[in-house]
GROMACS .gro file of C-alpha atoms in nm:
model
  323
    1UNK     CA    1   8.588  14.821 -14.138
    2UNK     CA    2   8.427  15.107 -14.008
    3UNK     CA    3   8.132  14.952 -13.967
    4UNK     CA    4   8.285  14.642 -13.760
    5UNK     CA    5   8.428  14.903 -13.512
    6UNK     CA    6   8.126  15.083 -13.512
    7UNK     CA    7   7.984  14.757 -13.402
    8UNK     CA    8   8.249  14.695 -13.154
    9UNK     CA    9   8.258  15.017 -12.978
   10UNK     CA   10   7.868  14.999 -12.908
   11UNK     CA   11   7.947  14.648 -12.772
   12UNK     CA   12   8.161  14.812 -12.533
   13UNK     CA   13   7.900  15.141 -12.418
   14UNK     CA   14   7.627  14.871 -12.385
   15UNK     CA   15   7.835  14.626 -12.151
   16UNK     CA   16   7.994  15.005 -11.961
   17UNK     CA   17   7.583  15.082 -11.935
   18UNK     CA   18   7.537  14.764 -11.776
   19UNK     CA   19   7.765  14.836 -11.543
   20UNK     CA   20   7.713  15.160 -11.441
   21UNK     CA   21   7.314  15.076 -11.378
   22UNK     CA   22   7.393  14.848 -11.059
   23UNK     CA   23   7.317  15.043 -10.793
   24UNK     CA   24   7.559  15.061 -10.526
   25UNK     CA   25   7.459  14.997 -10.178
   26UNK     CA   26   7.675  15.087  -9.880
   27UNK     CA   27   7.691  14.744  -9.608
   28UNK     CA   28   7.834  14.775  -9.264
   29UNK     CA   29   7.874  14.463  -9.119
   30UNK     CA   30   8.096  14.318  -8.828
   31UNK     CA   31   8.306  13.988  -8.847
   32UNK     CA   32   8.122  13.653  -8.719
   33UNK     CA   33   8.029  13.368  -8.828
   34UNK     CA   34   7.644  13.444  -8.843
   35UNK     CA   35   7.688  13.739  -8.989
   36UNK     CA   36   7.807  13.523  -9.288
   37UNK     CA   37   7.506  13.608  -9.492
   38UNK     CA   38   7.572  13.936  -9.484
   39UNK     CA   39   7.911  13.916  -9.650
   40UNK     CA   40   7.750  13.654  -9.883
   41UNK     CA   41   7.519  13.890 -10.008
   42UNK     CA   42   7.811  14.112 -10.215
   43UNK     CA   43   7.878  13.764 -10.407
   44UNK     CA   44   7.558  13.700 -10.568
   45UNK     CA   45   7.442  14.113 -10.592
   46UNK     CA   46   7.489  14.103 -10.968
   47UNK     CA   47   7.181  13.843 -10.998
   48UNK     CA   48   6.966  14.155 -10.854
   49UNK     CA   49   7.177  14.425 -11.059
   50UNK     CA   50   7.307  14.540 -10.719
   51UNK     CA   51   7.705  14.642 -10.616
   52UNK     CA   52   7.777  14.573 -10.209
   53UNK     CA   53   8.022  14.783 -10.093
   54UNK     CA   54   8.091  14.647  -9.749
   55UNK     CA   55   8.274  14.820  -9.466
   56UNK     CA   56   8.339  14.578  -9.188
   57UNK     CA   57   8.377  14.795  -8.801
   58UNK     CA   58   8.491  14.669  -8.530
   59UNK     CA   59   8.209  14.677  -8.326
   60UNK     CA   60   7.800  14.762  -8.361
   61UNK     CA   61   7.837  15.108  -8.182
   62UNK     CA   62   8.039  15.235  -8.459
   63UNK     CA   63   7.803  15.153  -8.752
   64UNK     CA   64   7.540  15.417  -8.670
   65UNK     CA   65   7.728  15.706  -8.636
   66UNK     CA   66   7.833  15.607  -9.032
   67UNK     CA   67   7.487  15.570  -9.099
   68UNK     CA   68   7.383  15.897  -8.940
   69UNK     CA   69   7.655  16.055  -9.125
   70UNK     CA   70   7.480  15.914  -9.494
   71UNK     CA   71   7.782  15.699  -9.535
   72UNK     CA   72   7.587  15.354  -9.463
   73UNK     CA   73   7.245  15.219  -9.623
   74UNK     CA   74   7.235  14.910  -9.453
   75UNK     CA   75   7.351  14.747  -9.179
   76UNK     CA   76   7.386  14.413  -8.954
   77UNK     CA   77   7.433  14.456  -8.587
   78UNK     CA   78   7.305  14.395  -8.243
   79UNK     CA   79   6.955  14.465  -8.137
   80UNK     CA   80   7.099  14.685  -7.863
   81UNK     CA   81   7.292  14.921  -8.111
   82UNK     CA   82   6.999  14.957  -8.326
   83UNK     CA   83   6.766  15.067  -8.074
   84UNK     CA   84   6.999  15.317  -7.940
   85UNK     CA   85   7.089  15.444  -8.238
   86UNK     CA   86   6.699  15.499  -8.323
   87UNK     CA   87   6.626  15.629  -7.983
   88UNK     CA   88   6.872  15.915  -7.962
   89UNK     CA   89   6.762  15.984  -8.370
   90UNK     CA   90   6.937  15.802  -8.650
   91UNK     CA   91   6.674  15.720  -8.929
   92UNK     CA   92   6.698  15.367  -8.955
   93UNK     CA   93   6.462  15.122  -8.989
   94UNK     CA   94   6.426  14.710  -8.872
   95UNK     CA   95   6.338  14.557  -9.190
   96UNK     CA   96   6.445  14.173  -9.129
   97UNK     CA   97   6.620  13.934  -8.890
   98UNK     CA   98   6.947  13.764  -9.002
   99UNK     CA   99   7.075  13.550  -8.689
  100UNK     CA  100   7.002  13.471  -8.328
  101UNK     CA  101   7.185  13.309  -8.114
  102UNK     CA  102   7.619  13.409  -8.116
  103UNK     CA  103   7.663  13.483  -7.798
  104UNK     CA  104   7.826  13.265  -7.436
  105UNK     CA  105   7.923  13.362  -7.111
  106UNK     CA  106   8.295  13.196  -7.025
  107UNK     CA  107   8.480  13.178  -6.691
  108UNK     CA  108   8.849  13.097  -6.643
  109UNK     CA  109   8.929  12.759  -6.584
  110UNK     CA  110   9.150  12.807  -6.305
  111UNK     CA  111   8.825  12.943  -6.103
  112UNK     CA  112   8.646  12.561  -6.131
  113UNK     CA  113   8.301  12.778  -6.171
  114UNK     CA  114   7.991  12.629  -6.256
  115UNK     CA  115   7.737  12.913  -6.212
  116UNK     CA  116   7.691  13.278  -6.247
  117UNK     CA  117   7.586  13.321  -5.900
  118UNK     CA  118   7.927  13.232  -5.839
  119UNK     CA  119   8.125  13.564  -6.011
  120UNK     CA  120   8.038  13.778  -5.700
  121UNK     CA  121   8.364  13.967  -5.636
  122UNK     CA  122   8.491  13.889  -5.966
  123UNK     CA  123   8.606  14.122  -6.285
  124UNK     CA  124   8.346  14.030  -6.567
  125UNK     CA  125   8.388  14.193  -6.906
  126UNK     CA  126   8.200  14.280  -7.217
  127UNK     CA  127   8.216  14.479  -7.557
  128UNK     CA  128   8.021  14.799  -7.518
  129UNK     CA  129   7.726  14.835  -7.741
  130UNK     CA  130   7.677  14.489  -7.844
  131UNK     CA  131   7.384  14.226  -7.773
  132UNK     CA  132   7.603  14.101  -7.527
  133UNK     CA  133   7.628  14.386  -7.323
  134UNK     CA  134   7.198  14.340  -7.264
  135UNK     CA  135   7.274  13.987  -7.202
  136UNK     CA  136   7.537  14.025  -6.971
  137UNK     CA  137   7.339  14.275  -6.739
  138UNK     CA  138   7.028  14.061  -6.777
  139UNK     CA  139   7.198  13.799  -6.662
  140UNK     CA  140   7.368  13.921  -6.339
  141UNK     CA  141   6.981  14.067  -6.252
  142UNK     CA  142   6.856  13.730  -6.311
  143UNK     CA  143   7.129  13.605  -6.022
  144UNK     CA  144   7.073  13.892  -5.790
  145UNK     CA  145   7.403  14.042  -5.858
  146UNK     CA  146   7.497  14.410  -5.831
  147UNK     CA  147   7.736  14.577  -6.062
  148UNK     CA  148   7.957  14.888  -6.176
  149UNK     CA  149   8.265  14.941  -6.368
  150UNK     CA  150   8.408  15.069  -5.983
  151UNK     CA  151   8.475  14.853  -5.713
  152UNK     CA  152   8.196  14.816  -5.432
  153UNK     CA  153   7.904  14.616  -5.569
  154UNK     CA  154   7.886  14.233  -5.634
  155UNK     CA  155   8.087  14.229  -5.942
  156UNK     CA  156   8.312  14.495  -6.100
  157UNK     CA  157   8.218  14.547  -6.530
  158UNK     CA  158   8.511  14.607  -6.775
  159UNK     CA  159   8.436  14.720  -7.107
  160UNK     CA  160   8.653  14.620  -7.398
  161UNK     CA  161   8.644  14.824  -7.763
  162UNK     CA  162   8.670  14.500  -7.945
  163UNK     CA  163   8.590  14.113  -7.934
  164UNK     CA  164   8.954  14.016  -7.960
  165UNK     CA  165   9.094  14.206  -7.682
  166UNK     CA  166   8.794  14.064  -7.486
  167UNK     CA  167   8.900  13.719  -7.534
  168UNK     CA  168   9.267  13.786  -7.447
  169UNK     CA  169   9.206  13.943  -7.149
  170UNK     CA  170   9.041  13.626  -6.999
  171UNK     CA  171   9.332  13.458  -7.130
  172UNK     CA  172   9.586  13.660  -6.964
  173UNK     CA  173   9.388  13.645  -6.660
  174UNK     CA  174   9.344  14.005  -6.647
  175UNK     CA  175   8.914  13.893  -6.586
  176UNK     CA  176   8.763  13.678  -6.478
  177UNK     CA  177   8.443  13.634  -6.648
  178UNK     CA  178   8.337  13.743  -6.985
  179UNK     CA  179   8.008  13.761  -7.219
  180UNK     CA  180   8.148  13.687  -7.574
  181UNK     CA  181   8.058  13.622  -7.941
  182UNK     CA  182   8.066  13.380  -8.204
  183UNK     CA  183   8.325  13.202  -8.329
  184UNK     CA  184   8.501  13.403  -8.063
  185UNK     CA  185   8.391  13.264  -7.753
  186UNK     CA  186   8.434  12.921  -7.910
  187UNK     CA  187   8.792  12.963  -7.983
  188UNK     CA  188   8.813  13.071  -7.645
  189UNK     CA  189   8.731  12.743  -7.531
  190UNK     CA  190   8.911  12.551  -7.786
  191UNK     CA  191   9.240  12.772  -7.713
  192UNK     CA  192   9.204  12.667  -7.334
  193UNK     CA  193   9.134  13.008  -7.228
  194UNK     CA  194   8.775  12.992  -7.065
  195UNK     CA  195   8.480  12.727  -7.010
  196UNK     CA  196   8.107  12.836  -7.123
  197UNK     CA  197   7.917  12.858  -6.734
  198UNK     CA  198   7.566  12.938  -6.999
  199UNK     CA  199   7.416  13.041  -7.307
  200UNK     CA  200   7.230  13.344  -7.193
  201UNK     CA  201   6.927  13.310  -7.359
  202UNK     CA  202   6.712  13.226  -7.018
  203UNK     CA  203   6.653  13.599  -6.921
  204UNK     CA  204   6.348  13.834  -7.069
  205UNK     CA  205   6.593  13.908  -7.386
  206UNK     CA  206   6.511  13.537  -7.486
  207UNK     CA  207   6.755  13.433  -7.742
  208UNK     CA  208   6.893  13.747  -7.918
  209UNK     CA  209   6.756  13.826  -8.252
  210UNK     CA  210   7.022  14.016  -8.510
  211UNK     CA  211   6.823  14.281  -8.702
  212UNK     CA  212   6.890  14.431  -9.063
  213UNK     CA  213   6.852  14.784  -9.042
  214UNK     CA  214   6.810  15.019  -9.357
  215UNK     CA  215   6.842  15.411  -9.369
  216UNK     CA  216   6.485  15.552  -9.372
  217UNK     CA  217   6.591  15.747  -9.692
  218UNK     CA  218   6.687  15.395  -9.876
  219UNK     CA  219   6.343  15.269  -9.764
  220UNK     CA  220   6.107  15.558  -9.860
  221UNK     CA  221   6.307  15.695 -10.187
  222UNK     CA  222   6.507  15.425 -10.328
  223UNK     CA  223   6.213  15.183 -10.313
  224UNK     CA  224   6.295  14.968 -10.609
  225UNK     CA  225   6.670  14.898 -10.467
  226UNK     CA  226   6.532  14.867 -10.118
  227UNK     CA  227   6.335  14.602 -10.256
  228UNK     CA  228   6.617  14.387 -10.428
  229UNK     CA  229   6.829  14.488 -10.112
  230UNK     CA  230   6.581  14.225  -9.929
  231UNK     CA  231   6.561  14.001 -10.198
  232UNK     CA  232   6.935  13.948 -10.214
  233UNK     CA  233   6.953  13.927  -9.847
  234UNK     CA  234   6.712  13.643  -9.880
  235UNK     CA  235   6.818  13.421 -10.148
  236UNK     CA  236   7.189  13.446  -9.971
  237UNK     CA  237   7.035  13.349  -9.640
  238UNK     CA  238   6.846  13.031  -9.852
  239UNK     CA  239   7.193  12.967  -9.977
  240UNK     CA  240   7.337  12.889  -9.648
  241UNK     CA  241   7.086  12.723  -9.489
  242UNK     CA  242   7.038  12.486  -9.774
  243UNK     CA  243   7.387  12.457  -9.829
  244UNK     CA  244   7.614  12.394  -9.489
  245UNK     CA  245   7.955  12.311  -9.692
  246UNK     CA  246   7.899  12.676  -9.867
  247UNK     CA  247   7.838  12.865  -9.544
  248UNK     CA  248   8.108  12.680  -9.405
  249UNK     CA  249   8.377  12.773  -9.638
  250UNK     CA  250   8.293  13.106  -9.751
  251UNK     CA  251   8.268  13.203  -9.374
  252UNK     CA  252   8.552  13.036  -9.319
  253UNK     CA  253   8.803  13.130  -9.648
  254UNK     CA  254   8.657  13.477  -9.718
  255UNK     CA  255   8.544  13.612  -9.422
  256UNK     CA  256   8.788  13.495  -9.153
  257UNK     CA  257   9.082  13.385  -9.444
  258UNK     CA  258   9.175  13.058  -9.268
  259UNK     CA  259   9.223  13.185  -8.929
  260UNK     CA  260   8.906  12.974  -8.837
  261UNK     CA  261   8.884  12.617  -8.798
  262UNK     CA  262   8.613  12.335  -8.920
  263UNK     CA  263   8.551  12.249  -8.589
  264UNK     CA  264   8.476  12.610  -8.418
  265UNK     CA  265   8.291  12.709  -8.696
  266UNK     CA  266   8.083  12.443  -8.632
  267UNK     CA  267   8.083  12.492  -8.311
  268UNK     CA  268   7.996  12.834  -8.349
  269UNK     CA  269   7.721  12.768  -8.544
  270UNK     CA  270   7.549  12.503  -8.306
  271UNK     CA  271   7.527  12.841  -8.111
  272UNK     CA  272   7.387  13.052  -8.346
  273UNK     CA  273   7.154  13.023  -8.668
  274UNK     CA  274   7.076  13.220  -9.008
  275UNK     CA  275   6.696  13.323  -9.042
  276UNK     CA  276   6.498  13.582  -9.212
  277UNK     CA  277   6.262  13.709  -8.915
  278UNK     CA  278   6.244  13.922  -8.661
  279UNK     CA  279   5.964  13.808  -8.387
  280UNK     CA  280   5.701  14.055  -8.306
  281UNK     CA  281   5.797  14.217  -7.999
  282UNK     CA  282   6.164  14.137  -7.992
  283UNK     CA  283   6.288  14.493  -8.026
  284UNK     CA  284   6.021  14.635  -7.742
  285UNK     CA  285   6.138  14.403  -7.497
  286UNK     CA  286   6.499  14.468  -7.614
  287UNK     CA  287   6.390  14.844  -7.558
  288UNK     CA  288   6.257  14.777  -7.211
  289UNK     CA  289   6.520  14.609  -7.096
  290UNK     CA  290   6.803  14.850  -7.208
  291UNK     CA  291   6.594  15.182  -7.037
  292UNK     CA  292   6.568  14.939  -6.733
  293UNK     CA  293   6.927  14.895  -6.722
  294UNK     CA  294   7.056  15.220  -6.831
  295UNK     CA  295   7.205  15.100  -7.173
  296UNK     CA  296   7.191  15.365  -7.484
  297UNK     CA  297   7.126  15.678  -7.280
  298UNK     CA  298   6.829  15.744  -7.512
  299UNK     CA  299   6.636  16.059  -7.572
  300UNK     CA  300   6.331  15.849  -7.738
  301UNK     CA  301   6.342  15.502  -7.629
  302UNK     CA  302   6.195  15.364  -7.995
  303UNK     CA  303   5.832  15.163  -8.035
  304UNK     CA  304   5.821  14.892  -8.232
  305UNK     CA  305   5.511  15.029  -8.442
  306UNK     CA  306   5.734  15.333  -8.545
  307UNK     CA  307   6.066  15.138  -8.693
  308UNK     CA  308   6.018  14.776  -8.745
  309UNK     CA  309   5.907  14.776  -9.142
  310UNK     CA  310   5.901  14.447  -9.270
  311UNK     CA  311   5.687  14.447  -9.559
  312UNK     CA  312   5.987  14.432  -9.792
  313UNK     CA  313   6.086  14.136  -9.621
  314UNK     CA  314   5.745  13.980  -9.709
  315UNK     CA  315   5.754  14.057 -10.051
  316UNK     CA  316   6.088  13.924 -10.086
  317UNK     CA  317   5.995  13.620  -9.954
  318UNK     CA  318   5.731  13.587 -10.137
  319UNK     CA  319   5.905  13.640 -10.445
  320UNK     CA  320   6.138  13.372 -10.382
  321UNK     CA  321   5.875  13.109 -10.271
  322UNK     CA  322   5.987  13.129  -9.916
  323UNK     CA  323   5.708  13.108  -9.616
   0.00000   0.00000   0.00000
C-alpha cells in the first residue's frame, strides 16, 4: 500500500514539475483581426513548454509604458508605437513582422466623397499612437492638405482614445472623415456608417508592416525562451495561413466572441494579411516619416541597425522548414 501511494504521489510532483517548468511570458496585444496570431499563440504554447499570459490594451500607446515598467515581454502593435517607444528609451527590440495591411480611410455617406483632396474643411479623426495616425498624416501631405487639431488649416484632426469611439463618431456624424482599423473600419461600412475613399498604402509608409517587439532583457538573458517565443509565433502564423476556416473562427469565437461576422472578417482580411517578416528598411522610413511629421516627440529617433534583431526569427523558421 505504501508503496502504491508512494508511487502515486511522485506521479503527482512529476506532472506539478511539468508544470511549473513552462515559462511564462507576458503578451500585450490589441483586438483585430490580424492580430489573430497573436492570440493564437497562447493555444498551442504548451507544444514549446511556454504559458502566454496575454493582456489585451486598448490601444498601441499603452503597451510600452507596461513594457518599460517590466510588466510586458512581448508585444504586437503599430510600427509607429514601437519606434516611439524606442526613441524616447524603452528597451525593446523588432524581432519579426506579424501583419500588414488593417487599416482604411472612410467618409460619411451623406458627403457623396470620392477623394481625399476633397476633406478640405472637414473634421477627420484618428486613434493616437497607432499606424494609422502615420497613415493618416501621410496621406493629407500626399493631397497637399494642411492640418491641426484647431481650426484654421485645411482640415481640423480629432484624436480618439480608442477604435470604437472612432467609428461611432463618424456614425453620429460628429466627423467627417476617419482613418480606421480592421475589422473595424469594415463594420463601419457594413453598419452603413462610412464608405472607404482609399486604402492608404500609396504614400512613402507603403503598406504598413505590424512588428513583434521583445524586451531587450527577454532577448539577451532569457535566450532559450526568446527562442521558442519565435518559434511559437511561427508555427501559429503557419496555422492560419494554411488553415483559413481556423483563423476564421478562432478570430472570430475567441477573440471577438461572436460580435464579428463571416462576412467582415473576411472582409477584413482581404485588407490585411498574416506574415512572418519585416522588410528591410520598413522601420527607417517609418522613423523618417514620424520625425517629419512630428509624431512620437522622440529624444533618439531609433536606426534600424540598433533594434531590428531578427535572427531568432531566422532560426525559427528554419526550424520549422519555413523559407
Amino acid at each position: 500500500m505504501w508503496m502504491r501511494l508512494s508511487a502515486i504521489l511522485a506521479l503527482v510532483f512529476s506532472l506539478t514539475g511539468l508544470a511549473q517548468a513552462q515559462d511564462i511570458v507576458r503578451l500585450g496585444n490589441l483586438k483585430f483581426a490580424h492580430y489573430g496570431t497573436i492570440s493564437y499563440m497562447k493555444e498551442i504554447a504548451g507544444k514549446y513548454n511556454l504559458k502566454i499570459d496575454e493582456r489585451v490594451f486598448a490601444k498601441g500607446a499603452d503597451i510600452y509604458p507596461a513594457m518599460a515598467a517590466d510588466l510586458v515581454d512581448i508585444a504586437a502593435s503599430g510600427g509607429d508605437g514601437a519606434v516611439a517607444a524606442r526613441g524616447n528609451g524603452v528597451k525593446l527590440l523588432v524581432v519579426a513582422g506579424f501583419a500588414d495591411g488593417g487599416a482604411r480611410i472612410l467618409a460619411r455617406p451623406d458627403l457623396k466623397i470620392s477623394s481625399l483632396a476633397q476633406v478640405k474643411g472637414m473634421k477627420v479623426a484618428t486613434v493616437r499612437g497607432g499606424i494609422q495616425d502615420l497613415l493618416l498624416l501621410a496621406e493629407l501631405d500626399k493631397h497637399g492638405l494642411t492640418w491641426s487639431e484647431r481650426p484654421g488649416k485645411d482640415v481640423q484632426l480629432l484624436y480618439f482614445g480608442n477604435y470604437a469611439d472612432l467609428s461611432q463618431a463618424l456614425a453620429s456624424k460628429y466627423v467627417d472623415v476617419i482613418c480606421q482599423s480592421e475589422p473595424q473600419s469594415t463594420q463601419a461600412i457594413s453598419a452603413g456608417w462610412g464608405i472607404e475613399l482609399l486604402k492608404p498604402y500609396d504614400t512613402e509608409v507603403g503598406v504598413p508592416v505590424r512588428p513583434l517587439v521583445m524586451t531587450e532583457k527577454m532577448y539577451t538573458e532569457k535566450r532559450d525562451v526568446a527562442l521558442r517565443v519565435l518559434k511559437l509565433f511561427v508555427d501559429a502564423t503557419i496555422a492560419f495561413r494554411s488553415d483559413p476556416a481556423l483563423a476564421e473562427k478562432y478570430v472570430r469565437e475567441s477573440v471577438f466572441k461572436g460580435q464579428l461576422s463571416s462576412e467582415d472578417f473576411r472582409d477584413a482580411m482581404n485588407n490585411a494579411r498574416y506574415t512572418f517578416d519585416m522588410p528591410p528598411g520598413h522601420m527607417d522610413k517609418t522613423t523618417e516619416l514620424m520625425v517629419k511629421h512630428g509624431l512620437g516627440k522622440m529624444a533618439n529617433p531609433p536606426k534600424e541597425a540598433d533594434w531590428v534583431k531578427l535572427d531568432l526569427l531566422k532560426e525559427a523558421k528554419a526550424s520549422l522548414g519555413v523559407n
